[in-house]
PDB file of N, CA and C in Angstrom:
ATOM      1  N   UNK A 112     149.927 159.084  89.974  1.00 44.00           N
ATOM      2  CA  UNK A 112     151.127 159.289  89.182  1.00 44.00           C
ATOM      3  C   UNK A 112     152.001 158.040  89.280  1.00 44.00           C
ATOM      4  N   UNK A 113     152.585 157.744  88.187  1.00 45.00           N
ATOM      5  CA  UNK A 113     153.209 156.245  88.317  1.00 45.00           C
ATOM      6  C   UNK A 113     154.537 156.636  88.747  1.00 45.00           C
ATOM      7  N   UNK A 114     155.411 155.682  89.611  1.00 44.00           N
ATOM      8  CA  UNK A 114     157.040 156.198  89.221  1.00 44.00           C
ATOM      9  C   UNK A 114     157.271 155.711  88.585  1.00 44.00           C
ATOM     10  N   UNK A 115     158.331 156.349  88.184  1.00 48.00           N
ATOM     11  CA  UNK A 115     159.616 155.687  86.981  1.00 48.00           C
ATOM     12  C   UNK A 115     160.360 154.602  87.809  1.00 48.00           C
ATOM     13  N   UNK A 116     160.620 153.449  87.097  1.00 43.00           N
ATOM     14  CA  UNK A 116     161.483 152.535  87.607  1.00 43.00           C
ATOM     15  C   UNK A 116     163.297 152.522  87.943  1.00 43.00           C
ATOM     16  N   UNK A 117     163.199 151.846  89.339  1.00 47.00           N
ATOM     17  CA  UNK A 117     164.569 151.978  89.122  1.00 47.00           C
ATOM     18  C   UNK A 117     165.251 150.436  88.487  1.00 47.00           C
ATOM     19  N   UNK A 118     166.482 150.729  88.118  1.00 46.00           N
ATOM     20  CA  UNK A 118     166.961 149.393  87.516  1.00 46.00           C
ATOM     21  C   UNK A 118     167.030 148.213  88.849  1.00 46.00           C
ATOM     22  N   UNK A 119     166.842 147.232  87.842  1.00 46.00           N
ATOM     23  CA  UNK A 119     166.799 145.988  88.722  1.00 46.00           C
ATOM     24  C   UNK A 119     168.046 144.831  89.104  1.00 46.00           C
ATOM     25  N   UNK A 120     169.030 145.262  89.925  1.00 45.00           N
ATOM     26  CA  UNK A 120     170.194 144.610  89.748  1.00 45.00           C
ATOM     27  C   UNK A 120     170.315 143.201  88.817  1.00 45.00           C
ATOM     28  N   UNK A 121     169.178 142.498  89.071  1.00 50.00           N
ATOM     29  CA  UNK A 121     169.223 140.885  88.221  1.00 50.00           C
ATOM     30  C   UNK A 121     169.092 140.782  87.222  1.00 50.00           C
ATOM     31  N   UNK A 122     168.343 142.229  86.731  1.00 58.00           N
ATOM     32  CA  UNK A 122     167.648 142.381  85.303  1.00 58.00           C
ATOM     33  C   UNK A 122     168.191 141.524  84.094  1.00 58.00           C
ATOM     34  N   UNK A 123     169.858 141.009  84.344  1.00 67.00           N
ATOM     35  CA  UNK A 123     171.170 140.309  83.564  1.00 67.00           C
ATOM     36  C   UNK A 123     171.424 138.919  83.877  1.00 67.00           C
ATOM     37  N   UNK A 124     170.391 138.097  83.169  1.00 74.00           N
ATOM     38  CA  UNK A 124     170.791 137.005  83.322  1.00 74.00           C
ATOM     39  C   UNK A 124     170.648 135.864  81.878  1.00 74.00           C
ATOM     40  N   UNK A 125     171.883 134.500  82.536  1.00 80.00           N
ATOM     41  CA  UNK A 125     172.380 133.885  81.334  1.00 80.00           C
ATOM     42  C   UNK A 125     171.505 132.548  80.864  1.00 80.00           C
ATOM     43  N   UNK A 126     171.401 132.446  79.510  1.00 85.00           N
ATOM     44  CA  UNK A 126     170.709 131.274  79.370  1.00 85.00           C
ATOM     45  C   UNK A 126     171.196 130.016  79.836  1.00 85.00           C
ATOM     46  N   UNK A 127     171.104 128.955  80.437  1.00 86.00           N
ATOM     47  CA  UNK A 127     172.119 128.158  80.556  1.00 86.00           C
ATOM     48  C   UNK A 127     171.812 126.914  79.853  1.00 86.00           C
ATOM     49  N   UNK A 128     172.631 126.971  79.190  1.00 87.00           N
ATOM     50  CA  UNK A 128     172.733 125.614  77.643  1.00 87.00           C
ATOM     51  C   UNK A 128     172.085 124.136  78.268  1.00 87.00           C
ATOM     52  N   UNK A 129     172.900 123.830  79.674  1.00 86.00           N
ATOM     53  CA  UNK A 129     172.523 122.943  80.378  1.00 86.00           C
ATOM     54  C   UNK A 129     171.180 122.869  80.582  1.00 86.00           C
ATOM     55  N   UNK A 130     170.422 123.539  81.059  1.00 87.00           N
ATOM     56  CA  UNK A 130     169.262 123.300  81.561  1.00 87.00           C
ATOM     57  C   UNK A 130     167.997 123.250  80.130  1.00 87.00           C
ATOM     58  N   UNK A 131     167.976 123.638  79.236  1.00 89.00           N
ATOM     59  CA  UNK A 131     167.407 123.516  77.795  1.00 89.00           C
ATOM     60  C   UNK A 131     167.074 122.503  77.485  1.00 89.00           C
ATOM     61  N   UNK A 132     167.967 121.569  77.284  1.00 89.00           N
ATOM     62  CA  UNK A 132     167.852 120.423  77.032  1.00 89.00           C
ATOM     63  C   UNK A 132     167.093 119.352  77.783  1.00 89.00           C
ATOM     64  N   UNK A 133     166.832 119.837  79.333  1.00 92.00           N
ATOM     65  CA  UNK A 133     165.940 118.627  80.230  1.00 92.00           C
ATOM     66  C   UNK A 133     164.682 119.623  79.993  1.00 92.00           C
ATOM     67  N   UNK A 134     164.933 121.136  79.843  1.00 91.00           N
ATOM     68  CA  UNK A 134     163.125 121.712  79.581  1.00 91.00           C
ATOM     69  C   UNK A 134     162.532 121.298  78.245  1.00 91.00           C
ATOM     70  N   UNK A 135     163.174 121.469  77.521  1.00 92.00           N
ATOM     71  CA  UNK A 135     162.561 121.008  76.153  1.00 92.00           C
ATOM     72  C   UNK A 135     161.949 119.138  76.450  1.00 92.00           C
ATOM     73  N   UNK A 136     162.496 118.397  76.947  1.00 93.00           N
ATOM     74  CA  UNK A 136     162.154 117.210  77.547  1.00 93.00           C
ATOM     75  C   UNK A 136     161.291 117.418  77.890  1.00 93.00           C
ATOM     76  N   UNK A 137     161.206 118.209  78.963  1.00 93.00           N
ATOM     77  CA  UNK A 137     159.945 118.014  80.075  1.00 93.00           C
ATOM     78  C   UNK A 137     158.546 118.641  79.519  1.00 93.00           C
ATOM     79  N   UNK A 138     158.487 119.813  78.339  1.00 93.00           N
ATOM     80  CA  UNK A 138     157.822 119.564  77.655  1.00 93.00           C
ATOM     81  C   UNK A 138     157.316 119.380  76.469  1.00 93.00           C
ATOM     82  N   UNK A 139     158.475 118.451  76.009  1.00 94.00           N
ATOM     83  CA  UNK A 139     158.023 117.213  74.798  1.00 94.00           C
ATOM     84  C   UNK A 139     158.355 117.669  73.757  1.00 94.00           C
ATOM     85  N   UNK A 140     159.142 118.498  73.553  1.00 93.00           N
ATOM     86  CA  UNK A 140     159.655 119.462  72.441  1.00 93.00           C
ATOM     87  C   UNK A 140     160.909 118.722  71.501  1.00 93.00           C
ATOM     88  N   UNK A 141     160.231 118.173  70.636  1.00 92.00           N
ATOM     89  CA  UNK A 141     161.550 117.418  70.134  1.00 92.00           C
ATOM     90  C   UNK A 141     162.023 118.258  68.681  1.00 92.00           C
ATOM     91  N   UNK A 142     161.503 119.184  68.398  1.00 94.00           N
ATOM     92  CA  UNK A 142     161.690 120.056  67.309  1.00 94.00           C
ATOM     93  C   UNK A 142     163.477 120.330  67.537  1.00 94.00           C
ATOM     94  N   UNK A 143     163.889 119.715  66.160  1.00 95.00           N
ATOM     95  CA  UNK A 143     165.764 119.513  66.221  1.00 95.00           C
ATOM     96  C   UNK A 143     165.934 120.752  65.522  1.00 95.00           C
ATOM     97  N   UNK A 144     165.124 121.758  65.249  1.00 95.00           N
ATOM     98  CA  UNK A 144     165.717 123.433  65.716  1.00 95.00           C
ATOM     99  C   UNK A 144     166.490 123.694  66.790  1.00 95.00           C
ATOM    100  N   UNK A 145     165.609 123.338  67.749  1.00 94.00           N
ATOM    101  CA  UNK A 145     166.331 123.738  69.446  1.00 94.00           C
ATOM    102  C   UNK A 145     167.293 122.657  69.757  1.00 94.00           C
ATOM    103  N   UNK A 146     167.254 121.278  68.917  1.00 93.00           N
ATOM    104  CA  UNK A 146     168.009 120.424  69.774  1.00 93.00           C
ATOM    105  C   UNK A 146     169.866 120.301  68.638  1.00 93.00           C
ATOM    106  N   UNK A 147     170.011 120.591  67.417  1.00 95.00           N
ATOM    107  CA  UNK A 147     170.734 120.149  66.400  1.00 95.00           C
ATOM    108  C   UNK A 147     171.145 121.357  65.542  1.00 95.00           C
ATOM    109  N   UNK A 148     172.363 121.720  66.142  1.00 95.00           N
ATOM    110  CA  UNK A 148     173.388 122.840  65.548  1.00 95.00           C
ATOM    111  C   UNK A 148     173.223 122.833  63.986  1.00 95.00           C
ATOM    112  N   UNK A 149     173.302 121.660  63.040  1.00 97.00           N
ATOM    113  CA  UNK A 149     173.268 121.955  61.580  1.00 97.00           C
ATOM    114  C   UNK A 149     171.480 122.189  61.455  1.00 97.00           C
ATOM    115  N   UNK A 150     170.827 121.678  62.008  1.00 97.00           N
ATOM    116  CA  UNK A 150     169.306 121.902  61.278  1.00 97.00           C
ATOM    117  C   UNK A 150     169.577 123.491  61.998  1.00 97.00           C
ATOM    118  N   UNK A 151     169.379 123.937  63.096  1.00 97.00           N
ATOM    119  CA  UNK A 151     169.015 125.324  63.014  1.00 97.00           C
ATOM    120  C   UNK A 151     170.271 126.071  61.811  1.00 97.00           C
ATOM    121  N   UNK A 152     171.295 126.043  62.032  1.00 97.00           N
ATOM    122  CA  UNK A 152     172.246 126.765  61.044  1.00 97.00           C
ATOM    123  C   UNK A 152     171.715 126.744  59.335  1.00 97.00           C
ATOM    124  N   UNK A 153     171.105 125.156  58.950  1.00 98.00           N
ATOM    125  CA  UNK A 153     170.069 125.443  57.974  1.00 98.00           C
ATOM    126  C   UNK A 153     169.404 126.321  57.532  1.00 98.00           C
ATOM    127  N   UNK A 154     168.854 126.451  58.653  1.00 97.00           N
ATOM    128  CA  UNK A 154     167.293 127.357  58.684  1.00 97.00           C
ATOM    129  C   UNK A 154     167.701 128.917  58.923  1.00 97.00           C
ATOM    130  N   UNK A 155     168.755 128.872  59.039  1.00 96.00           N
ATOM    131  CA  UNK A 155     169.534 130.619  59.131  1.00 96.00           C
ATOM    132  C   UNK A 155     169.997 131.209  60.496  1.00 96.00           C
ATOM    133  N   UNK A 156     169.657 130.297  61.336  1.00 96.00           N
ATOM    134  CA  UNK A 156     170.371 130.672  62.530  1.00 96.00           C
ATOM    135  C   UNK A 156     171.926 130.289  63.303  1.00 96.00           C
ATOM    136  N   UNK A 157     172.979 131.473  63.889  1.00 95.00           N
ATOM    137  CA  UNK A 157     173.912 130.790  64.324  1.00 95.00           C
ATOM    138  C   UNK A 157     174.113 129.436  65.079  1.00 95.00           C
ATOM    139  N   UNK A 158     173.079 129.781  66.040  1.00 95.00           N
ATOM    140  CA  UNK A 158     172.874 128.511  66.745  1.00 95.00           C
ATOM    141  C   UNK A 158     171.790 127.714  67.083  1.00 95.00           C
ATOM    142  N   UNK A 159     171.163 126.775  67.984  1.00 95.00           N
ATOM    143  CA  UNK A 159     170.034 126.569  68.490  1.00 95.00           C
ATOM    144  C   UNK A 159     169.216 127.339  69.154  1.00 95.00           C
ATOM    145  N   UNK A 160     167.787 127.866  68.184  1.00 95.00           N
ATOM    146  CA  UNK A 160     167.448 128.961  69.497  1.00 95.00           C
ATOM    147  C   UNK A 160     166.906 128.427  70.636  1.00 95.00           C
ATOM    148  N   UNK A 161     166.448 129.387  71.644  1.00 93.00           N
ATOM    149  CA  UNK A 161     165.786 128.980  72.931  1.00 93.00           C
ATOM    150  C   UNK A 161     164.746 128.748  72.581  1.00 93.00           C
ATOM    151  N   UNK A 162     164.045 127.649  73.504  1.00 92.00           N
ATOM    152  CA  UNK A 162     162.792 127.481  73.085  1.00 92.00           C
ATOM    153  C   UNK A 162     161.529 129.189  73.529  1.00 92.00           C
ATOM    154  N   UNK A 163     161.125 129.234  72.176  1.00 88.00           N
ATOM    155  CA  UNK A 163     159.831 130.077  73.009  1.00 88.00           C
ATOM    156  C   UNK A 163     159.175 130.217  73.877  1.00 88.00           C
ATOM    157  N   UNK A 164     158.651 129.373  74.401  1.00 87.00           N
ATOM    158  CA  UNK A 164     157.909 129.145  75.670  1.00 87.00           C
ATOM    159  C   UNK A 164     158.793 129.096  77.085  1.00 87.00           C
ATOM    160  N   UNK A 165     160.347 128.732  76.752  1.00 88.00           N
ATOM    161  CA  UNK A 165     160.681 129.156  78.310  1.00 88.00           C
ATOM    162  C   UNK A 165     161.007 130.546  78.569  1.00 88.00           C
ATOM    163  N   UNK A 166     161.007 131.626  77.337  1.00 86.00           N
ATOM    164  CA  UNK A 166     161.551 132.586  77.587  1.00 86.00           C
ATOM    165  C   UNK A 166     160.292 133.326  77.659  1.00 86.00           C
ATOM    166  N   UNK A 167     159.055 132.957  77.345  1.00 83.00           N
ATOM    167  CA  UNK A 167     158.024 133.397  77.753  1.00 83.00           C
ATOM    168  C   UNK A 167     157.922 133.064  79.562  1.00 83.00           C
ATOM    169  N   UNK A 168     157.890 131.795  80.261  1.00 82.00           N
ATOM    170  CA  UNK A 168     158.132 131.626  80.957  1.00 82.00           C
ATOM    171  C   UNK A 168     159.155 132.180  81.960  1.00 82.00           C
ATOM    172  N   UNK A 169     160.178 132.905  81.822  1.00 82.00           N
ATOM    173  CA  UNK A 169     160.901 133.973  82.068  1.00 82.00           C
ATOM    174  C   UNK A 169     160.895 135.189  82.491  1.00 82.00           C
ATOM    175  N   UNK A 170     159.859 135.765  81.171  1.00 77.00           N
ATOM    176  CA  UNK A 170     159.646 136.825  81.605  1.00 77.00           C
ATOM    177  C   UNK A 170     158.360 137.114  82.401  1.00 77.00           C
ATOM    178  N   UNK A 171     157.401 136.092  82.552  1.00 77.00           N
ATOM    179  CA  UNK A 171     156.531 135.603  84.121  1.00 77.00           C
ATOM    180  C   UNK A 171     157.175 135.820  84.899  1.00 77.00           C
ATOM    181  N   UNK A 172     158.088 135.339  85.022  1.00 79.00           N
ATOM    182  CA  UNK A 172     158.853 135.042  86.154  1.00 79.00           C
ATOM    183  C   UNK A 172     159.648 136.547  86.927  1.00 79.00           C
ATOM    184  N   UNK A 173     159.654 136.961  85.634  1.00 75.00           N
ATOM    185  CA  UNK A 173     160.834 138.611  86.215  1.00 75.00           C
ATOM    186  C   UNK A 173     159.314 139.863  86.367  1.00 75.00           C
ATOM    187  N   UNK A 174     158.005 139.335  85.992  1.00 71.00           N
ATOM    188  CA  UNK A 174     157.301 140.267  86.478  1.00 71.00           C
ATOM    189  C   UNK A 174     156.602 140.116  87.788  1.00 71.00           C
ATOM    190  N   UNK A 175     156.791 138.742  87.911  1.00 72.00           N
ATOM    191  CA  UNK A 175     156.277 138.511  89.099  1.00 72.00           C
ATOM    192  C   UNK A 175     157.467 138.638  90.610  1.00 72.00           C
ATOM    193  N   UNK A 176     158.802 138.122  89.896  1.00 73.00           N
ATOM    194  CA  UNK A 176     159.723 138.590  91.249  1.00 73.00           C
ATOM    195  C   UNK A 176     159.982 139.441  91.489  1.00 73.00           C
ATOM    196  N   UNK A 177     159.897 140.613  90.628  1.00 68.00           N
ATOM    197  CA  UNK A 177     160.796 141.903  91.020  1.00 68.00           C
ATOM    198  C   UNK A 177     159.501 142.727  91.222  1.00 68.00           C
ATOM    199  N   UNK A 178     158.106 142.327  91.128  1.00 65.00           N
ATOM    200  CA  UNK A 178     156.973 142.634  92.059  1.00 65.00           C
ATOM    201  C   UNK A 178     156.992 144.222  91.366  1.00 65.00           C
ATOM    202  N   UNK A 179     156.818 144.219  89.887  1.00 62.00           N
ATOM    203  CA  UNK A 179     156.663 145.435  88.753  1.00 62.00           C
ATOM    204  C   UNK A 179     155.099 145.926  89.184  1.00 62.00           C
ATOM    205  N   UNK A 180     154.250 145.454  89.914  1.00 59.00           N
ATOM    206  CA  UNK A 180     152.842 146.106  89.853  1.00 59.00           C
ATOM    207  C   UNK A 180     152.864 146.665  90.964  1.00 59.00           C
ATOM    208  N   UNK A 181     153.639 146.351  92.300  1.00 64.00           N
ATOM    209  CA  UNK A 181     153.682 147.626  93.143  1.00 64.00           C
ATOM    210  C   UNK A 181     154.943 148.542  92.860  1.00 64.00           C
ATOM    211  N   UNK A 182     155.662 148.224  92.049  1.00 63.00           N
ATOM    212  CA  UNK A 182     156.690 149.230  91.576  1.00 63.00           C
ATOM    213  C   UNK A 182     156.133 150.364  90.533  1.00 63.00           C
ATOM    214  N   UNK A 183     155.354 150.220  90.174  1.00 63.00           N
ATOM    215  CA  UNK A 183     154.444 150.998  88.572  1.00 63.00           C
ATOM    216  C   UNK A 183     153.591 151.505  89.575  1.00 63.00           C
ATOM    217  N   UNK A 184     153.100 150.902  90.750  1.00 65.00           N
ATOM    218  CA  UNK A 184     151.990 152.079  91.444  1.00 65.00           C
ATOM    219  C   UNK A 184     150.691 151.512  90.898  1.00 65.00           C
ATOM    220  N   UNK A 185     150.379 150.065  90.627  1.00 64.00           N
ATOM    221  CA  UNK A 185     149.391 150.102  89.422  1.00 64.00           C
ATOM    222  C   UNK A 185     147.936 148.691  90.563  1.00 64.00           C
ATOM    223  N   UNK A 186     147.112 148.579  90.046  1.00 64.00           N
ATOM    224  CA  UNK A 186     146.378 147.544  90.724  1.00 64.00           C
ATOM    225  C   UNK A 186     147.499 146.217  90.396  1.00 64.00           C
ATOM    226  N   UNK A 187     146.658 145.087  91.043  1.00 64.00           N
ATOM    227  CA  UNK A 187     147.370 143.920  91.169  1.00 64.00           C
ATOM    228  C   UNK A 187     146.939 143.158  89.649  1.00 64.00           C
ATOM    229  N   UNK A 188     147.707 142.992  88.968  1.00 62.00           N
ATOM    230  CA  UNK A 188     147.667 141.824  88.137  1.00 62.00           C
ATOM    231  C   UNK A 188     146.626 141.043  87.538  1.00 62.00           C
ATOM    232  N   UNK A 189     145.670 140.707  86.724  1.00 65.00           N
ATOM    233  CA  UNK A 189     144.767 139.515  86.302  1.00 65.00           C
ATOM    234  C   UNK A 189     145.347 139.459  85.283  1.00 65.00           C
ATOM    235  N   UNK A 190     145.425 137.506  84.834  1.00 62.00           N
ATOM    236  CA  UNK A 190     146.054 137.683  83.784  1.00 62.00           C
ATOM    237  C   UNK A 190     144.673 137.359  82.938  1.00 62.00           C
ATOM    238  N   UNK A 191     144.606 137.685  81.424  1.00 68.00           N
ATOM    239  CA  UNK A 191     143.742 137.593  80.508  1.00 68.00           C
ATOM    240  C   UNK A 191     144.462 136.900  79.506  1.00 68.00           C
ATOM    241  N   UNK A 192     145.853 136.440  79.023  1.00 67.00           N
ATOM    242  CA  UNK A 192     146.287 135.895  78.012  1.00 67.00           C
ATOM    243  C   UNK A 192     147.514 136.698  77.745  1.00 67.00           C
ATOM    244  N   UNK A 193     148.138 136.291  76.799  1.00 67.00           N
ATOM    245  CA  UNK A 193     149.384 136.834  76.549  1.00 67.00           C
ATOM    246  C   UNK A 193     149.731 136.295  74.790  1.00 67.00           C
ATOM    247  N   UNK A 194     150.736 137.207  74.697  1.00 73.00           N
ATOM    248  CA  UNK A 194     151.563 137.624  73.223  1.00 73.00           C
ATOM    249  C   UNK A 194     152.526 138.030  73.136  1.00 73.00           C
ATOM    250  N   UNK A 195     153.758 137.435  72.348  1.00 74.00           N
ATOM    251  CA  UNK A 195     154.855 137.993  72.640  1.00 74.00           C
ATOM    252  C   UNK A 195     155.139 137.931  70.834  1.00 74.00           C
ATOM    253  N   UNK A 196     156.000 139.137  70.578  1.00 79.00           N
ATOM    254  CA  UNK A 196     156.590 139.149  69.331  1.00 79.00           C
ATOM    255  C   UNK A 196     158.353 139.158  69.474  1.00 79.00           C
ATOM    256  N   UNK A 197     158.703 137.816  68.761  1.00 79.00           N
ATOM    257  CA  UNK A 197     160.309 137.779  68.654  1.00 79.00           C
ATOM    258  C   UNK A 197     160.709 138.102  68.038  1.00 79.00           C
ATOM    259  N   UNK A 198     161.758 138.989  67.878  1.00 84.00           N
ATOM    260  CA  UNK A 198     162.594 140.114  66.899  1.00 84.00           C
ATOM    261  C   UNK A 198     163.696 139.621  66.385  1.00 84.00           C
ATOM    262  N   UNK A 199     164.326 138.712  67.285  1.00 87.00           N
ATOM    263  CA  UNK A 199     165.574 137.820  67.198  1.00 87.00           C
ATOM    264  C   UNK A 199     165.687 136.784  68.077  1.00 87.00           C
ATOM    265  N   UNK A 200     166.474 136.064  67.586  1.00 91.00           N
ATOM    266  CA  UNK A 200     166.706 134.592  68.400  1.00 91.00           C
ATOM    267  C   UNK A 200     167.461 134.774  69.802  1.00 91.00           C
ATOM    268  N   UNK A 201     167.554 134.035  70.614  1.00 91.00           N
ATOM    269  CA  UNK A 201     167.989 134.365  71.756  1.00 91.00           C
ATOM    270  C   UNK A 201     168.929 132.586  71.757  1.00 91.00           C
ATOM    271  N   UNK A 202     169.855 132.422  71.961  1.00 92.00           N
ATOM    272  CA  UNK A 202     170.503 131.595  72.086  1.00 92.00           C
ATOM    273  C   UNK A 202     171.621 130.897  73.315  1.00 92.00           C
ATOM    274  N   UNK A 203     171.315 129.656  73.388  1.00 91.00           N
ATOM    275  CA  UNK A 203     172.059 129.179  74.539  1.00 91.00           C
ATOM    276  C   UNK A 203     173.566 130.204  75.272  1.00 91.00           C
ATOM    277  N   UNK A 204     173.658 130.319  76.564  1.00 89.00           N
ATOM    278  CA  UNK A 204     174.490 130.676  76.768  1.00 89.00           C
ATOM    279  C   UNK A 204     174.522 132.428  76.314  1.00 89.00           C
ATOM    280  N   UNK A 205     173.577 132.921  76.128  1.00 88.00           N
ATOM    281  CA  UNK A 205     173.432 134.202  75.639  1.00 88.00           C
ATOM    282  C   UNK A 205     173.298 134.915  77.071  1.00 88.00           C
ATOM    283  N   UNK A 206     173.727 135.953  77.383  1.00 85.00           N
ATOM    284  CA  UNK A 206     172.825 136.893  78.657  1.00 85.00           C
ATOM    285  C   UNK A 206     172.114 137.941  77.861  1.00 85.00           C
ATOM    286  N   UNK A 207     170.583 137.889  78.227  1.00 80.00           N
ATOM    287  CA  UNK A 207     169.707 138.640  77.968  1.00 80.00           C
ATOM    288  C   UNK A 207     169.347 139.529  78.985  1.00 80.00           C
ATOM    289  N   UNK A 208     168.344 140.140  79.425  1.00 71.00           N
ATOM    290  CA  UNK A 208     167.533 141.698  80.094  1.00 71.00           C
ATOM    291  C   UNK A 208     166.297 141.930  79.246  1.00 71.00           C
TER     292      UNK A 208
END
């Protein structure tokens, strides 16, 4: 029987505008969506979104710290690949969950 989860105090955390800008650097992302307030506002968004891949990177990160596979009751983890579908933009300085 699995349990139900309890909430995760950290579950609330903020994008920070600062740090975007040296990840997108680091990997090579020069797409001036993420980097240039009028090209994304162009393209229909309020602001610059986050890049995809760190918020994929993210949520790695929150399944692996808050250690969800002995919380679910479930075997350990293999990864086989991954997919994520974005519904909406997530933007600098935003707090997400």
């Amino acid at each position: 029987m699995k349990t139900k989860l309890s909430p995760v105090t950290s579950d609330l955390f903020r994008v920070d505008a600062s740090k975007l800008s040296k990840f997108g650097d680091l990997i090579s992302d020069l797409n001036p969506l993420h980097r240039n307030k009028e090209v994304a506002r162009s393209l229909g968004f309020k602001d610059t979104p986050v890049f995809a891949v760190w918020l994929e990177a993210k949520a790695e990160e929150y399944v692996r710290t808050h250690n969800l596979t002995e919380r679910l009751e479930t075997p350990p983890l293999i990864y086989v690949g991954h997919s994520f579908k974005f519904e909406r933009a997530v933007y600098p300085e935003q707090y997400i969950n």
